[in-house]
XYZ file of C-alpha atoms in Angstrom:
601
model
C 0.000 0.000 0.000
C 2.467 3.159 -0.897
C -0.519 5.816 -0.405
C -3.704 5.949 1.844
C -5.964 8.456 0.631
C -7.637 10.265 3.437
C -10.593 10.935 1.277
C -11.597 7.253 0.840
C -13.156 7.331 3.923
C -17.034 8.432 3.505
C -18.118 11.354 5.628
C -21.216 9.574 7.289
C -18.817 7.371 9.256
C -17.525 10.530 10.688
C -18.290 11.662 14.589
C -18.353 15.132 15.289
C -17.196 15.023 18.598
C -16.706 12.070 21.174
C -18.539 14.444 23.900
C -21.258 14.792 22.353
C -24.328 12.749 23.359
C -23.336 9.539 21.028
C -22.245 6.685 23.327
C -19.372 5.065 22.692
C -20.352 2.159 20.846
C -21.690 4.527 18.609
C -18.541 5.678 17.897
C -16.444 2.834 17.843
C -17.542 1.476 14.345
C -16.485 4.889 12.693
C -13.051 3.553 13.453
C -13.290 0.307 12.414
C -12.770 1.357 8.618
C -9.597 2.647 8.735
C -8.142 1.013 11.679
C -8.884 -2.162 9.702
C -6.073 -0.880 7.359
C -3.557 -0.995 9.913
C -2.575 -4.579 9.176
C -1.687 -3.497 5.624
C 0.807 -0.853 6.536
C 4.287 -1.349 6.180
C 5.547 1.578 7.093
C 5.094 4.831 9.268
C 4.593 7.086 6.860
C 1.323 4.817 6.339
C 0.529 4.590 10.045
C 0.504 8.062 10.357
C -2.267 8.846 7.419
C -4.532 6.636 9.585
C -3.279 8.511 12.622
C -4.184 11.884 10.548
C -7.891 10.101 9.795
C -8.534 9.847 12.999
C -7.711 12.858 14.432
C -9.693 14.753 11.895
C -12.709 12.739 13.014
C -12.223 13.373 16.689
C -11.093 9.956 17.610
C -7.607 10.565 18.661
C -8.255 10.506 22.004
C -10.481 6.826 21.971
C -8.397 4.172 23.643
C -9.782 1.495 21.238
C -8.215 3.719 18.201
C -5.015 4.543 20.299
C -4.312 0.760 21.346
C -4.854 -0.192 17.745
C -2.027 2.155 16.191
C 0.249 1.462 19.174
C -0.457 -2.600 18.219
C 0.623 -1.662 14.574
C 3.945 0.430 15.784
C 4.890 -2.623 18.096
C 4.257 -5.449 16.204
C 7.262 -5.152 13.932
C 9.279 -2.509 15.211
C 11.056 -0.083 13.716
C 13.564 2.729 16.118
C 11.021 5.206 14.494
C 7.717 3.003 15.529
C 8.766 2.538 18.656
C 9.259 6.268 18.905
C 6.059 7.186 17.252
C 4.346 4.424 19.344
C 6.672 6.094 22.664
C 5.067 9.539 22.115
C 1.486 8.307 21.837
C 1.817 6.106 24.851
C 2.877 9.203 27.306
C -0.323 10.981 25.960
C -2.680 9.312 27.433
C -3.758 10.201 30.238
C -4.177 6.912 32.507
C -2.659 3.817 30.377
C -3.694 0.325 31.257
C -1.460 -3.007 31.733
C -2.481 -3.907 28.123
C -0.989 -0.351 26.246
C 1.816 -0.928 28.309
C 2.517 -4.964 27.510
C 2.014 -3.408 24.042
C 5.447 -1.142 24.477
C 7.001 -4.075 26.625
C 7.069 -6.274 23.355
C 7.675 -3.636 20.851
C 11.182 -2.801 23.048
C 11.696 -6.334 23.607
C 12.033 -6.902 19.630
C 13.466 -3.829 18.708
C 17.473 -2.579 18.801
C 16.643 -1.127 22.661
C 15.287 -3.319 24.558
C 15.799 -2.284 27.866
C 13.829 1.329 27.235
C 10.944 -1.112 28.070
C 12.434 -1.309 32.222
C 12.722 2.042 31.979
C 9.109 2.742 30.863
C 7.983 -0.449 33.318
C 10.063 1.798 35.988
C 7.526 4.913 35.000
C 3.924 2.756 34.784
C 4.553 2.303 38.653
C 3.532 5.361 39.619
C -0.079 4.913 37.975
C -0.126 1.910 40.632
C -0.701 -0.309 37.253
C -0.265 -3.866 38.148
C 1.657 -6.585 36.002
C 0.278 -9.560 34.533
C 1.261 -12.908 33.411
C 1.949 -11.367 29.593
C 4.162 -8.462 31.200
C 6.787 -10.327 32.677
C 7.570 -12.314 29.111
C 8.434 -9.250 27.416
C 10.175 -7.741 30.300
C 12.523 -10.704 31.186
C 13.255 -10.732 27.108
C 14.639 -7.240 27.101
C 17.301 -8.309 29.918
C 18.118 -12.028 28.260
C 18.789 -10.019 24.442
C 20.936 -7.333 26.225
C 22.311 -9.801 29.427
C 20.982 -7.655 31.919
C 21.174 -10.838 34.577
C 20.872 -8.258 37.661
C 17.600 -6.503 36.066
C 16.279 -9.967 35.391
C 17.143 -10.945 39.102
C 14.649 -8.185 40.090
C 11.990 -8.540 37.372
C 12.050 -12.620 38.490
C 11.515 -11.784 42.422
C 8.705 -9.159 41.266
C 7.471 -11.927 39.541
C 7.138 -14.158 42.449
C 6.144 -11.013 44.509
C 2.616 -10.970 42.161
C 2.611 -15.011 42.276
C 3.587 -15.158 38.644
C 6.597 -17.038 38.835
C 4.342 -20.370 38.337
C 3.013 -18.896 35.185
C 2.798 -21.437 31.587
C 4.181 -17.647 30.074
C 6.320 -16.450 32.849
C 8.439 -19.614 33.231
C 10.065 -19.771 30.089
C 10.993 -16.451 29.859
C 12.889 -16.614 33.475
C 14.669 -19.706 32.380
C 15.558 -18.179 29.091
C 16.945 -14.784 31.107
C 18.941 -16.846 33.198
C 20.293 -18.904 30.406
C 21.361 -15.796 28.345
C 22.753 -14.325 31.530
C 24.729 -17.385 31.684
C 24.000 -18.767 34.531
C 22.588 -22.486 33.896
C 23.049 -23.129 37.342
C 20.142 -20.992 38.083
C 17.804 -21.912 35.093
C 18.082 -25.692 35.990
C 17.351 -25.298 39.833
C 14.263 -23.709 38.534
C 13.381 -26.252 35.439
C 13.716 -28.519 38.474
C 11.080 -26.801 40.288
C 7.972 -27.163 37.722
C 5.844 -30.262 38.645
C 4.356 -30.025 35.173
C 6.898 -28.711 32.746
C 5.902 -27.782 29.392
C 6.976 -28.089 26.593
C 8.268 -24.950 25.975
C 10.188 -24.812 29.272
C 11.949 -27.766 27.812
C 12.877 -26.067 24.520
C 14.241 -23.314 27.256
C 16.411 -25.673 28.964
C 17.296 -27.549 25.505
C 18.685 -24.468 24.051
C 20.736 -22.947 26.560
C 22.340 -26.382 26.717
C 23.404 -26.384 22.907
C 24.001 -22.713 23.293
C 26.302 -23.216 26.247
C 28.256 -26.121 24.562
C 26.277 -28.894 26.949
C 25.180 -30.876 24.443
C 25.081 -34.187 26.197
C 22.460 -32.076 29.192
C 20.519 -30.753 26.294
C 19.808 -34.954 24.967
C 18.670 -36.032 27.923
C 16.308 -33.760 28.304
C 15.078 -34.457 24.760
C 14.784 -38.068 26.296
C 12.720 -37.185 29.298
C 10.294 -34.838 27.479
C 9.515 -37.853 25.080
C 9.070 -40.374 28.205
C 6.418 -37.802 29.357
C 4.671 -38.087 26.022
C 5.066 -33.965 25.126
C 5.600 -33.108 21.342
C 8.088 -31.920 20.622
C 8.173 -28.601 18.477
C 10.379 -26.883 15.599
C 12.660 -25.206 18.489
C 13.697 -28.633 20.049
C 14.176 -30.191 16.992
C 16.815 -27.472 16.409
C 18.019 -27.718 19.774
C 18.912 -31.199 19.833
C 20.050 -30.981 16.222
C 22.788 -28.389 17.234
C 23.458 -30.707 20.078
C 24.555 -33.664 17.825
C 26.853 -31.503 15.847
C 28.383 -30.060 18.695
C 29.099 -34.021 20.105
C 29.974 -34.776 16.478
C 27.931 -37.773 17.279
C 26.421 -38.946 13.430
C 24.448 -42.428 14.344
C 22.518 -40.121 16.861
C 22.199 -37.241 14.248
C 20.843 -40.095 11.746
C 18.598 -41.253 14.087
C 17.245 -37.467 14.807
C 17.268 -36.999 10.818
C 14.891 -39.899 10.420
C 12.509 -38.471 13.836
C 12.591 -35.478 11.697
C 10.981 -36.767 8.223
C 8.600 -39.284 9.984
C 6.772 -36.349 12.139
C 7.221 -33.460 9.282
C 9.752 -31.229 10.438
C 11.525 -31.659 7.335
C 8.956 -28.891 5.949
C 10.981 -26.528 7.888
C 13.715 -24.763 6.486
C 15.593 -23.877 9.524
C 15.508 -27.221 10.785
C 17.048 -28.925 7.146
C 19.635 -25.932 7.501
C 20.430 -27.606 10.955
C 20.241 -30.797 9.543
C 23.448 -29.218 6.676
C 25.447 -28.222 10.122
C 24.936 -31.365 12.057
C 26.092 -33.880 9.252
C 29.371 -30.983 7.992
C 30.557 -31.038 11.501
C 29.723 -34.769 11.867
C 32.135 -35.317 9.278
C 29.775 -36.465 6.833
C 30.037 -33.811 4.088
C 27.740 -36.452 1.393
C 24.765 -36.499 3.937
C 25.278 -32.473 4.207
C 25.262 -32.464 0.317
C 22.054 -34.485 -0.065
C 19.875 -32.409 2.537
C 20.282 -29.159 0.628
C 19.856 -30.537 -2.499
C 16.530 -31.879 -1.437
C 15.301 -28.735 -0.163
C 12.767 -27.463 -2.225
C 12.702 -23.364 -0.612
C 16.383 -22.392 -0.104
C 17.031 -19.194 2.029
C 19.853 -16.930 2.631
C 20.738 -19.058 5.645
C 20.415 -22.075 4.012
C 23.012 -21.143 1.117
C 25.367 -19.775 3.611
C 25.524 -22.996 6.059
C 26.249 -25.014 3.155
C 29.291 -23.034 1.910
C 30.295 -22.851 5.677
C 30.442 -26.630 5.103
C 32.477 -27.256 1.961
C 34.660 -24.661 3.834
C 35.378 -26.651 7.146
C 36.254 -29.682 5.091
C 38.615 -28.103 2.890
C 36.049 -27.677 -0.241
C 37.256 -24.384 -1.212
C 36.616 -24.672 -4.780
C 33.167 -26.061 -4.367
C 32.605 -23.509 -1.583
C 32.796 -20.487 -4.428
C 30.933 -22.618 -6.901
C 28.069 -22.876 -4.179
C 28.477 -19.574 -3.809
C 28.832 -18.406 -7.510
C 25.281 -20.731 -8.049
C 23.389 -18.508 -5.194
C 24.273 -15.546 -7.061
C 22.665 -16.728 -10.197
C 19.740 -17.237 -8.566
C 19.614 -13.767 -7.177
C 19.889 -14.755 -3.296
C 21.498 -11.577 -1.713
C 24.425 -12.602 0.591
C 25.324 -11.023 3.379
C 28.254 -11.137 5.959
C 27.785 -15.010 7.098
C 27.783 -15.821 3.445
C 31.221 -13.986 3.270
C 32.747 -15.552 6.065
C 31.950 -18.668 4.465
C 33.576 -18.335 1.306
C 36.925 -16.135 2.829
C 37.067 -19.092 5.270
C 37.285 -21.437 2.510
C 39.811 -19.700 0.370
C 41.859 -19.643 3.484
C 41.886 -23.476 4.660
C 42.066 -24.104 0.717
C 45.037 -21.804 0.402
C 43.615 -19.867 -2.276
C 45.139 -16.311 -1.524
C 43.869 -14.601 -4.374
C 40.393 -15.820 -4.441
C 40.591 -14.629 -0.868
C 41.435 -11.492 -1.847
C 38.871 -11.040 -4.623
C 35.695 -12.189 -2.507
C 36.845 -9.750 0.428
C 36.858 -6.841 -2.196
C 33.303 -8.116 -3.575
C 32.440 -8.049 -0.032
C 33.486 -4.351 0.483
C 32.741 -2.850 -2.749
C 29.923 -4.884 -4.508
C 27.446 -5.559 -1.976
C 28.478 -3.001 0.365
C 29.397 -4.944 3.344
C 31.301 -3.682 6.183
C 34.089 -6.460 7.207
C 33.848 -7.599 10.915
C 36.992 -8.700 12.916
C 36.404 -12.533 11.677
C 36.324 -11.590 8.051
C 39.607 -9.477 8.342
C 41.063 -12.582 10.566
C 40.220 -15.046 7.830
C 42.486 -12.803 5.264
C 45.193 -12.291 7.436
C 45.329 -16.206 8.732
C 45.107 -16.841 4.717
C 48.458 -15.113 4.057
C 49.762 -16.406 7.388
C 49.562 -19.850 6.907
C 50.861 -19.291 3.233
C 54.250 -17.725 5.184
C 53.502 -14.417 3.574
C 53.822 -12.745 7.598
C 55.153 -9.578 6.617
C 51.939 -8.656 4.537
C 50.240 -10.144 7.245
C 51.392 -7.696 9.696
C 51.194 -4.809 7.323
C 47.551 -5.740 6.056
C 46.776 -5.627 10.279
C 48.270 -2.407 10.370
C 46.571 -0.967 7.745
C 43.108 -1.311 8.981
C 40.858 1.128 9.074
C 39.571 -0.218 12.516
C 41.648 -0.768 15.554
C 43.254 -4.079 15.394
C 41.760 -6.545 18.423
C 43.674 -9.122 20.113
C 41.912 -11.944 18.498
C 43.603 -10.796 15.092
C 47.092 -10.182 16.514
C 46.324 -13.486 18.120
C 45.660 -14.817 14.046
C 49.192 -13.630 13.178
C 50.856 -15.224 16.074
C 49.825 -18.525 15.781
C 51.085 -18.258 12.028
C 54.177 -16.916 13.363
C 54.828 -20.133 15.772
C 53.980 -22.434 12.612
C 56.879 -20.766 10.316
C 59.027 -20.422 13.442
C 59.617 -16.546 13.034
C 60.341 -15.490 16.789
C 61.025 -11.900 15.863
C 57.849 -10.963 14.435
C 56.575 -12.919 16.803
C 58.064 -10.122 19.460
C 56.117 -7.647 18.120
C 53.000 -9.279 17.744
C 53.315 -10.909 21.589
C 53.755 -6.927 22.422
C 50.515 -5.644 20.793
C 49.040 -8.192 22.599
C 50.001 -7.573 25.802
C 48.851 -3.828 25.160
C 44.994 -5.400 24.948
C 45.139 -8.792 26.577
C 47.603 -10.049 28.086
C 45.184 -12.967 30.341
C 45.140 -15.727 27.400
C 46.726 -18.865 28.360
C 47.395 -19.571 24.586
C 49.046 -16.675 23.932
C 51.920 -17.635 26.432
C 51.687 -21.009 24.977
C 52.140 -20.026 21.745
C 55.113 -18.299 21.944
C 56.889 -20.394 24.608
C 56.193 -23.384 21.945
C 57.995 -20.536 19.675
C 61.298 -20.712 22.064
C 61.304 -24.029 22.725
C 61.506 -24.794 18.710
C 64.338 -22.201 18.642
C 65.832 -24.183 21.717
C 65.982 -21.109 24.125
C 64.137 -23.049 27.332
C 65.272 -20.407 29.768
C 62.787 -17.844 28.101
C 60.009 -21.213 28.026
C 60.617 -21.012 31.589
C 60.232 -17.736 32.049
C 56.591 -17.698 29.982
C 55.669 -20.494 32.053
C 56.130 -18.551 35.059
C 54.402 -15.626 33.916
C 51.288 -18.084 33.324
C 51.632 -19.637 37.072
C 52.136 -16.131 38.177
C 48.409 -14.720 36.293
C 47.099 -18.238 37.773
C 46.739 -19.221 33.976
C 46.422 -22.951 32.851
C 46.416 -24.373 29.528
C 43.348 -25.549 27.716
C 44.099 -29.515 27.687
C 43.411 -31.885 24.889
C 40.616 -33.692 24.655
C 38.857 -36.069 21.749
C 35.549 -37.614 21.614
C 34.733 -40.232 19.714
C 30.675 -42.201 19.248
C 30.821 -45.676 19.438
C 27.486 -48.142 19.675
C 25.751 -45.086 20.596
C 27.923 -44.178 23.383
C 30.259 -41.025 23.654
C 33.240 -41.602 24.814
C 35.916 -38.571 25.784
C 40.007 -38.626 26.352
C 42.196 -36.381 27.541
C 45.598 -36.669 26.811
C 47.626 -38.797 29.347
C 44.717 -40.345 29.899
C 43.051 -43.820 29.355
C 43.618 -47.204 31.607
C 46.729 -49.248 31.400
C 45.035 -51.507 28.623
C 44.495 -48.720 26.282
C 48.067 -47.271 26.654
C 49.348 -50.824 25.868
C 46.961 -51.065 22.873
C 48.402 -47.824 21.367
C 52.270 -49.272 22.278
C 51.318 -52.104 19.959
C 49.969 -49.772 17.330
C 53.271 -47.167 17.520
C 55.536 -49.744 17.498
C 53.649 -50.989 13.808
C 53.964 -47.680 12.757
C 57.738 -46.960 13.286
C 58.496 -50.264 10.740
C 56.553 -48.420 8.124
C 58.394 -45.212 8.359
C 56.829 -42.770 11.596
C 59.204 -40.623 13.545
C 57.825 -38.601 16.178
C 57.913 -34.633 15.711
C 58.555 -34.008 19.489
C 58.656 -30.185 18.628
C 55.003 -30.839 18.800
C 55.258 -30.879 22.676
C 57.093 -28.239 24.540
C 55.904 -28.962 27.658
C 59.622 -30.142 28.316
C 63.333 -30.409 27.370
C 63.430 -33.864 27.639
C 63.274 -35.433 24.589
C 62.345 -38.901 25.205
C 59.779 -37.651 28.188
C 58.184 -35.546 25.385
C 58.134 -38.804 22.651
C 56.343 -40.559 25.734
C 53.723 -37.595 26.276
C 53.513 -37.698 22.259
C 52.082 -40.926 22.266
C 49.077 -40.240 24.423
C 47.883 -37.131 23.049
C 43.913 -37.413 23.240
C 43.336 -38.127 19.644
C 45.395 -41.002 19.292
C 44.033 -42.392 22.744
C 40.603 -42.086 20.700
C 41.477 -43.650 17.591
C 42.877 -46.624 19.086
C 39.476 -46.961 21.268
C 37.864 -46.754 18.082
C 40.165 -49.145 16.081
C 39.758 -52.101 18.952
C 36.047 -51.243 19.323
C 34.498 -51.254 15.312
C 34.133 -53.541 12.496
C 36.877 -53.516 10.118
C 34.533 -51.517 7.575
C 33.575 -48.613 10.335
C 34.923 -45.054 9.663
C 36.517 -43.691 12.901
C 35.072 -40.340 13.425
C 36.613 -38.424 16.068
C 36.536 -34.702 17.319
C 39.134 -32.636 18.871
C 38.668 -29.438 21.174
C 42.011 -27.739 20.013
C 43.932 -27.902 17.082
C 45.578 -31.518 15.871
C 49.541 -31.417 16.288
C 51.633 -32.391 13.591
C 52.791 -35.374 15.128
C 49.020 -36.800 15.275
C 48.337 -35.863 11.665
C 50.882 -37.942 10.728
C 50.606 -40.586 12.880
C 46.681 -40.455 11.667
C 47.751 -40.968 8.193
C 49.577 -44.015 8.380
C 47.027 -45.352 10.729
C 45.190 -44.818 7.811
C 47.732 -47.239 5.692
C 48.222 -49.594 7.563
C 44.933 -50.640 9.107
C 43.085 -49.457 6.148
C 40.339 -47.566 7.625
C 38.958 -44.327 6.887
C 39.474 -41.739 10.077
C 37.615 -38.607 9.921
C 39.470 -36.022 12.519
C 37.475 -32.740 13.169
C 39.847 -30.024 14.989
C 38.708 -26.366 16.759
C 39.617 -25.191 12.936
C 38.184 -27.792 10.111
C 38.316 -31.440 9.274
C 40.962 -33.353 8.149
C 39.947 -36.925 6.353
C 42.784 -39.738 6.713
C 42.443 -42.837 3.539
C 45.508 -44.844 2.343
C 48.097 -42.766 4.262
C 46.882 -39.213 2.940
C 44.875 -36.201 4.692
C 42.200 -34.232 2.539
C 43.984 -31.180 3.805
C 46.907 -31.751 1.623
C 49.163 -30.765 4.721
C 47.961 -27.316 4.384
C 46.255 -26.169 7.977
């Protein structure tokens, strides 16, 4: 609708005044016409001719007209609605609980969401009281902007009013809590309900995936089946993002067929999970077939799929995805972007890189965040070019952040340039100097040069800051089990089981690469440590506990060392079995003694 004509409206639905001696309901259908139109508007430019109707019929002061524009203003807010909708709300006179729920969700969806606490703050004084569809809206505001002190309150004024029971209420406390990040509290009161819904379940399931709990957020999905609930769209996706975080595929399978047999496959957003469960379950063919049996493809969609071809080194078929969405006139945005620059960089495609960042910039008019500028300069790091690295960082036109210094380092420690690595250790120091892996990092840096007084000295600094380092840790599914390592772990009969395997591997040519631990100086104490790094530990469990035909699937919380990439391909060889490794950065597939990464990561 680009133009409401004022004029359309006849003059016999027209009131002369509201005190005259009409009655109300007299009145009311004389704005029926034109507030009918409201649902049609899309903008406020269109509100406002409505707005202008009614005030030249003398209805700008009925509630029923007021309530109705407000609704409009709310429902899919704009800064400017909320405004418009803002200055209409302190106009009248004595507001009721329903105007003012009205605000609460307009704020609560729009890009200030905590103007509604200070508005709720202001309806006080008209001694309004709250109701079970205030509180929602409220707690929403604090859980999109973490305001987990203002939620605090809002929850005990909530119990004050003996809401905190509410099917609405409930939820939306959980959910606060959860995006205040503090599970602890959102579970003690999940465990409160005698009759949780089902949409306190999808609370708990999400901040669970959210908050990397996967294995918390499945057996709840468990329980809310034992109690017969159905589930909905938002646990699907919640238990979906749970299998990819676990990398656990038989269980993803098993959720993919739940999903076609009770119609969730109609959903988009659940077969653009579905893309992101099997990518990061290492099965890049299942990922494949999902989107090419979607029939609607979105934005998202597009994106999640070039984000997978990316993380398994696809960086050709990553642009051709890419390249395809264009043709079919699907605007990309930054996610898309990251996607394809974060292909081009674990591909090693420097110039592609370049090209898609300046399509980015100049073509569509994207602004570049810190991760696309990260994914350009780890592109030329891990190609050795450091110096244009450093200069690219340099050249920014925003202030460089520690996570892109960060970038530069870890390049720096993989080419073994200490000096640059100086400089880079300084600037980060300037911003952050309370990450354990920076002083990892660059005492790895030393001990490769052979200087262990100065990996002493780093070490100290980290005991000193009460810093520890992140240890290893691999997971691996087997007969629908997860099982987890950390390195130096496992029982004696493991550790014997991967003596047996290392001591095959040395007659066909291994070596260990002991500058792949620098915990120590001692050379055959670090071969020893070596061989019990969490990923082996987990392919071995998996090579004594599958069929000869199984893939070994495994996934990693930090990045694989060089000694367990090779070691991983001539597992490979000489067991002949495919091993699927998925890292912190992509995935690395082991067959017949070679890695799909082409040692490039």
């Amino acid at each position: 609708m680009a133009t409401l004509a004022i004029a359309y409206f006849p003059s016999s639905f027209c009131c002369s005044n509201l005190n005259s001696n009409s009655s109300r309901k007299d009145c009311i259908p004389e704005a029926v016409q034109p507030l009918s139109l409201l649902s049609k508007c899309n903008s406020l430019r269109e509100i406002k001719q409505i707005q202008a109707f009614l005030i030249k019929t003398h209805l700008q002061n009925d509630i029923f007209a007021m309530k109705k524009i407000i609704n409009c203003c709310t429902f899919n807010p704009s800064t400017s609605k909320m405004h418009h909708a803002h200055l209409l709300f302190d106009q009248i006179p004595q507001p009721d609980i329903i105007l003012f729920n009205l605000m609460a969700r307009g704020y609560a969806h729009s890009e200030t969401p905590l103007q509604s606490l200070a508005l709720f703050v202001k309806i006080q004084c008209f001694g309004i009281v709250p109701d079970n569809y205030t509180f929602p809206s409220l707690l929403k505001a604090c859980a999109k902007m973490n305001a987990l002190e203002e939620g605090k309150q809002l929850h005990c004024l909530a119990i004050k009013y003996g809401l905190n029971s509410d099917i609405y209420v409930f939820p939306a406390v959980i959910n606060m809590y959860i995006w205040g990040s503090d599970l602890h509290s959102a579970r003690r009161i999940f465990d409160r309900i005698l009759e949780p819904c089902v949409v306190t379940y999808n609370a708990m399931i999400m901040g669970y995936a959210r908050s990397s709990q996967p294995n918390k957020a499945l057996t709840l999905f468990r329980e809310l089946q034992t109690k017969k609930l159905k589930p909905t769209e938002v646990t699907i996706l919640g238990v979906i993002s749970s299998c990819a975080l676990l990398g656990a595929l038989e269980l993803g399978k098993w959720i993919h067929d739940y999903v076609k047999k009770n119609g969730f496959h109609r959903y988009v957003k659940v077969n653009t999970a579905l893309i992101d469960m099997y990518a990061k379950c290492g099965s890049l063919e299942d990922a494949i077939s999902v989107f090419n049996s979607m029939n609607i493809k979105d934005r998202q969609a597009w994106s999640t799929m070039i984000m997978a071809y990316a993380i398994h080194g696809g960086g050709y078929e990553a642009i051709s995805v890419f390249e395809e969405m264009i043709k079919l006139q699907v605007q990309p945005d930054g996610v898309t972007f990251l996607g394809v620059l974060y292909a081009c960089d674990h591909a090693g495609l420097i110039e592609h890189c370049f090209t898609y960042f300046y399509r980015m910039r100049d073509e569509y008019r994207i602004i570049p965040g810190i991760k696309h500028y990260g994914c350009v300069v780890d592109c030329l790091g891990r190609a050795g070019r450091l110096i244009d690295a450093y200069n690219f960082i340099n050249n920014l036109p925003i202030e460089p952040t520690s996570l892109l210094w960060r970038t530069l380092l870890a390049a720096c420690s993989i080419h073994g340039n200490v000096n640059l690595g100086k400089k880079v250790t300084e600037q980060i120091q300037k911003l952050d100097n309370l990450h354990s892996g920076d002083y990892v990092i660059y005492s790895n840096m030393y001990a490769k040069a052979g200087q262990w007084e100065d990996v002493k000295e780093f070490r100290k600094k980290m005991k000193d800051k009460g810093l520890t380092k992140v240890p290893g840790c691999s997971l691996i599914e087997m007969n629908n089990a997860v099982h987890e390592f950390f390195s130096g772990g496992g029982d004696q009969e493991l550790h014997q089981a991967v003596d047996k395997l290392f001591e095959k591997l040395k007659l066909v040519g291994y070596i260990p690469d002991i500058s792949s631990d620098q915990e120590m100086e001692d050379e055959e104490e670090r071969e020893i440590r070596l061989r019990y790094h969490s990923e082996k530990l987990a392919i071995t469990f998996g090579l004594i506990n599958s069929s000869a035909e199984e893939t070994i699937r495994v996934v990693k919380n930090i990045r694989v060392c060089r000694d367990c990439h090779s070691a991983a391909k001539l597992i490979s060889l000489i067991s002949g079995r495919s091993i699927i490794l998925r890292d912190v950065q992509r995935f690395h597939h082991f067959r017949d003694g070679k890695c799909s990464c082409g040692d490039y990561w």
